[in-house]
Amino acid sequence: MEDLALKTTDLRKTYADGTVALTGVTLEVPKGDFFALLGPNGAGKSTLIGIATGLVIPTGGALSIFGVDAFAQPERARRPVGVVPQNLNVNPFEKVIDIVVNQAGYYGIPRAVALPRADAILKDIGLANKRENIARELSGGMQRRLMIARALVHDPEFLFLDEPTAGVDVESRRAMWTYLKTLTSKGVTILLTTHYLEEAEQLAKHVAVINHGTIVAQGTIDEMLALADGRTPEGEAFRGGKLEEVYLKLTQQAPEQN
Amino acid sequence: MTPYEKWVAYYTIIRKEVVRLLRIWPQTFLPSLVTSTLYFLIFGAFLGSRIGMVHGVPYIMFVVPGLVMLSVVMNSYMNTSFVMFQSKFFMRTIDEILVSPTPPWVLIAGFISGGLIRGIVTGILVLLVALFFTHLVIHSVAIIILFLVLSSLVFALAGLVNGIYAKSMDAVNIVPTFVLQPLVYLGGIFYSTASLPPFWASLTRFDPLFYIINGFRYGFLGISDISLWVSFAVLGTLVLLLAVVNLYLLKKGLGLKQ
């Protein structure tokens, strides 16, 4: 029985323009985990998610999802996966309910089965009253929630969330956290990337920090927080959150001066 | 995916496309009707009587099959090229399918079917408009249907290659305007190659539209400048070639994945 949801070995990616995004990422995400992948812009987080979800072609290495080789059997590997991309990518002219139900269709779920399922998810995520609206009538935060509903309609066992709360107001973000916690309590594995470190601190069981295309540290959230000593990389007193302090040390960035 | 799940995925792509085609019918179906009405008016009512007979039939009757085919190939081509380009470039909604277990050939079949529906429906509508200007002679319904479907298929497949490869909106518009339209007009919509000087008549043989228009015209009038089997062979070869190219592009992710 495979107890890993995701396993990458020496995963590499160099884009056509020569940009090196991943330089040999080896990572393990346990099944049922809430895993936070942190790193600065351009560190390689979205590339890693892109490779795992079949949107980016790797240069080398291996990747398996629940033990299935994602490069040898891409369709089988993608079946248990749901993904919420970083950029808004819903059709602005399509109805909310159609966006969710159509996504179920791409996983082979007939419309009659998908409709009640989509309605239930839209209700859970607070979009039931927008069911018949077209996507462009929704606010940015609502569109983000719609993308989560779309990613969940086929009942995935593994959810990739690439900065799902970017641009979302505090109330909606808190509501989203609660919903995501409910999902992990049901056994769904979540890999989250975020720039809100308090979000990772609140939600994650395991954390990995990626920088310049390589994993610079990984461990349980407690192991990561234990690396904090209350000092900035320059040795001055640090007044932010513990994870933020560790993150900044690992990525070699000085905290902003206020 | 089971065969039934693949069918559901295919049906989902088509359903979404039909909803889109009907939602924006003034953009999808109306322009061809307006253009062909003008052609029928000018070449039928105004000029047709002065031109007289071609291959023993009134001129308006001679041009009808070519004008129907013009709308079929242009609409089939533009539908797949534009829908693919729009979904990969502007909204990135193609990712909805690419992250799912839907196999590449089902995606191709879905997009191509959308092109077929738009091309054939427009062709039938143009044919109905033609009835206001002339009566129709039908030599073989089977040949008409066969050429209608095969021609639409060839250009839907070609449009999909264009849509997958295009990196800008210009690249999508250039082919229909500067390649397709001249080929259609020089393929013998308005004249018989028997009336051309030998050099130009031989040159026309390099235009694939010449074989399509002649085959389609044979279905109506029972007259053709070339053998029907040559037309079938050219169309069949193009279908196979373009289907293989599309499948290769989709499997490798070229033009769609980074």
Short mmCIF file of C-alpha atoms in Angstrom, two decimals, chain A residues 10-199:
data_model
loop_
_atom_site.label_atom_id
_atom_site.label_comp_id
_atom_site.label_asym_id
_atom_site.label_seq_id
_atom_site.Cartn_x
_atom_site.Cartn_y
_atom_site.Cartn_z
CA ASP A 10 15.60 14.72 -8.84
CA LEU A 11 12.87 16.64 -10.67
CA ARG A 12 14.33 19.14 -13.11
CA LYS A 13 12.92 21.77 -15.41
CA THR A 14 14.60 24.23 -17.75
CA TYR A 15 12.23 26.32 -19.87
CA ALA A 16 12.78 26.94 -23.58
CA ASP A 17 14.15 30.43 -22.89
CA GLY A 18 16.88 28.91 -20.70
CA THR A 19 15.28 29.74 -17.35
CA VAL A 20 16.18 27.03 -14.86
CA ALA A 21 13.09 26.51 -12.68
CA LEU A 22 13.87 23.24 -10.89
CA THR A 23 17.39 21.93 -10.32
CA GLY A 24 16.70 18.50 -8.83
CA VAL A 25 13.75 18.52 -6.43
CA THR A 26 13.29 15.47 -4.26
CA LEU A 27 10.15 15.67 -2.16
CA GLU A 28 7.73 13.37 -0.39
CA VAL A 29 4.19 14.31 0.60
CA PRO A 30 2.51 11.75 2.89
CA LYS A 31 -1.01 10.61 2.13
CA GLY A 32 -3.62 12.66 4.02
CA ASP A 33 -1.13 15.42 4.77
CA PHE A 34 -1.64 19.18 4.63
CA PHE A 35 1.66 20.13 3.04
CA ALA A 36 2.80 23.72 2.55
CA LEU A 37 5.36 24.48 -0.17
CA LEU A 38 6.85 27.89 0.49
CA GLY A 39 9.27 29.99 -1.46
CA PRO A 40 9.78 33.40 -3.02
CA ASN A 41 8.42 34.37 -6.43
CA GLY A 42 10.16 32.39 -9.16
CA ALA A 43 11.44 29.75 -6.73
CA GLY A 44 9.82 26.90 -8.68
CA LYS A 45 6.59 26.23 -6.73
CA SER A 46 4.19 26.63 -9.65
CA THR A 47 6.52 24.73 -11.97
CA LEU A 48 6.48 21.79 -9.57
CA ILE A 49 2.67 21.87 -9.39
CA GLY A 50 2.53 22.29 -13.18
CA ILE A 51 4.61 19.15 -13.69
CA ALA A 52 2.55 17.18 -11.15
CA THR A 53 -0.73 18.18 -12.83
CA GLY A 54 0.44 17.64 -16.40
CA LEU A 55 0.69 21.27 -17.50
CA VAL A 56 4.47 21.55 -17.60
CA ILE A 57 6.79 19.12 -19.38
CA PRO A 58 9.72 18.15 -17.13
CA THR A 59 13.32 18.14 -18.30
CA GLY A 60 14.24 15.19 -16.11
CA GLY A 61 13.61 13.24 -12.92
CA ALA A 62 10.63 11.21 -11.72
CA LEU A 63 7.26 11.99 -10.18
CA SER A 64 4.60 9.65 -8.86
CA ILE A 65 1.15 10.30 -7.46
CA PHE A 66 -0.16 7.63 -5.09
CA GLY A 67 2.52 5.35 -6.51
CA VAL A 68 1.52 5.88 -10.15
CA ASP A 69 4.32 7.11 -12.43
CA ALA A 70 2.91 10.43 -13.70
CA PHE A 71 5.13 10.42 -16.79
CA ALA A 72 4.48 6.81 -17.85
CA GLN A 73 0.75 6.82 -17.02
CA PRO A 74 -0.27 10.50 -17.04
CA GLU A 75 -4.02 9.98 -17.36
CA ARG A 76 -4.16 7.43 -14.53
CA ALA A 77 -1.98 9.62 -12.32
CA ARG A 78 -4.17 12.71 -12.89
CA ARG A 79 -7.43 10.96 -12.06
CA PRO A 80 -7.32 11.46 -8.25
CA VAL A 81 -5.96 15.01 -8.55
CA GLY A 82 -7.70 18.36 -8.31
CA VAL A 83 -5.90 21.61 -9.00
CA VAL A 84 -6.52 25.26 -8.23
CA PRO A 85 -4.06 27.28 -10.35
CA GLN A 86 -2.44 30.52 -9.29
CA ASN A 87 -4.02 32.62 -12.05
CA LEU A 88 -7.76 32.99 -12.55
CA ASN A 89 -8.67 30.72 -15.45
CA VAL A 90 -12.44 30.45 -15.52
CA ASN A 91 -14.33 31.26 -18.70
CA PRO A 92 -15.87 34.66 -17.90
CA PHE A 93 -18.87 34.00 -20.18
CA GLU A 94 -19.80 30.62 -18.72
CA LYS A 95 -22.32 30.08 -15.93
CA VAL A 96 -20.94 29.15 -12.51
CA ILE A 97 -22.86 25.86 -12.42
CA ASP A 98 -21.69 24.94 -15.93
CA ILE A 99 -18.04 25.57 -15.09
CA VAL A 100 -18.23 23.15 -12.16
CA VAL A 101 -20.37 20.51 -13.90
CA ASN A 102 -18.28 20.57 -17.09
CA GLN A 103 -15.16 19.90 -15.04
CA ALA A 104 -16.84 16.78 -13.66
CA GLY A 105 -17.54 15.77 -17.26
CA TYR A 106 -13.83 15.82 -18.11
CA TYR A 107 -13.38 13.20 -15.38
CA GLY A 108 -16.13 11.05 -16.91
CA ILE A 109 -18.85 12.00 -14.41
CA PRO A 110 -22.22 12.35 -16.18
CA ARG A 111 -24.17 15.59 -15.85
CA ALA A 112 -27.00 14.02 -13.86
CA VAL A 113 -24.52 12.88 -11.18
CA ALA A 114 -22.44 16.06 -11.30
CA LEU A 115 -25.31 18.55 -10.89
CA PRO A 116 -26.32 17.70 -7.28
CA ARG A 117 -22.65 17.29 -6.38
CA ALA A 118 -21.82 20.73 -7.81
CA ASP A 119 -24.77 22.31 -6.00
CA ALA A 120 -23.58 20.85 -2.68
CA ILE A 121 -20.03 22.15 -3.16
CA LEU A 122 -21.24 25.60 -4.25
CA LYS A 123 -23.35 25.72 -1.09
CA ASP A 124 -20.39 24.66 1.10
CA ILE A 125 -18.17 27.28 -0.47
CA GLY A 126 -20.75 30.07 -0.29
CA LEU A 127 -21.56 30.42 -3.98
CA ALA A 128 -24.99 28.76 -4.11
CA ASN A 129 -26.70 32.09 -4.78
CA LYS A 130 -24.37 32.73 -7.75
CA ARG A 131 -25.22 29.41 -9.42
CA GLU A 132 -26.80 30.96 -12.52
CA ASN A 133 -24.45 33.95 -12.79
CA ILE A 134 -21.75 34.05 -15.43
CA ALA A 135 -18.23 34.02 -14.01
CA ARG A 136 -17.36 37.59 -14.95
CA GLU A 137 -20.15 38.82 -12.66
CA LEU A 138 -18.23 37.38 -9.70
CA SER A 139 -15.63 39.27 -7.67
CA GLY A 140 -12.00 38.10 -7.76
CA GLY A 141 -12.39 36.36 -4.40
CA MET A 142 -15.55 34.60 -5.56
CA GLN A 143 -13.79 33.43 -8.73
CA ARG A 144 -11.07 31.93 -6.55
CA ARG A 145 -13.73 30.06 -4.57
CA LEU A 146 -15.29 28.95 -7.85
CA MET A 147 -11.94 27.49 -8.90
CA ILE A 148 -11.85 25.53 -5.63
CA ALA A 149 -15.38 24.23 -6.29
CA ARG A 150 -14.31 23.25 -9.81
CA ALA A 151 -11.28 21.38 -8.44
CA LEU A 152 -13.41 19.45 -5.94
CA VAL A 153 -16.34 18.31 -8.08
CA HIS A 154 -14.80 14.96 -9.02
CA ASP A 155 -14.06 14.18 -5.38
CA PRO A 156 -10.24 14.28 -5.63
CA GLU A 157 -7.99 12.53 -3.13
CA PHE A 158 -5.19 15.01 -3.72
CA LEU A 159 -5.69 18.75 -4.05
CA PHE A 160 -3.02 21.13 -5.38
CA LEU A 161 -3.68 24.70 -4.28
CA ASP A 162 -1.39 27.29 -5.87
CA GLU A 163 -1.86 30.48 -3.86
CA PRO A 164 -5.62 29.98 -3.53
CA THR A 165 -6.13 32.88 -1.14
CA ALA A 166 -4.23 35.55 -3.10
CA GLY A 167 -6.42 38.65 -3.24
CA VAL A 168 -9.10 37.13 -1.00
CA ASP A 169 -10.43 39.21 1.91
CA VAL A 170 -9.74 38.16 5.51
CA GLU A 171 -13.23 36.78 6.20
CA SER A 172 -13.28 34.69 3.03
CA ARG A 173 -9.75 33.48 3.70
CA ARG A 174 -10.71 32.29 7.19
CA ALA A 175 -13.78 30.55 5.79
CA MET A 176 -11.57 28.89 3.17
CA TRP A 177 -9.16 27.68 5.87
CA THR A 178 -12.02 26.07 7.75
CA TYR A 179 -13.24 24.39 4.58
CA LEU A 180 -9.76 23.10 3.72
CA LYS A 181 -9.35 21.72 7.24
CA THR A 182 -12.65 19.84 6.76
CA LEU A 183 -11.27 18.32 3.57
CA THR A 184 -8.07 17.08 5.23
CA SER A 185 -10.12 15.62 8.09
CA LYS A 186 -11.89 13.56 5.40
CA GLY A 187 -8.52 12.22 4.20
CA VAL A 188 -7.89 14.54 1.27
CA THR A 189 -4.17 15.30 0.80
CA ILE A 190 -3.49 18.99 0.19
CA LEU A 191 -0.37 20.62 -1.21
CA LEU A 192 -0.59 24.36 -0.71
CA THR A 193 1.65 27.14 -1.92
CA THR A 194 1.16 30.53 -0.32
CA HIS A 195 2.92 33.76 0.49
CA TYR A 196 0.78 34.15 3.64
CA LEU A 197 3.03 32.38 6.11
CA GLU A 198 0.49 32.55 8.92
CA GLU A 199 -1.75 30.52 6.61
#
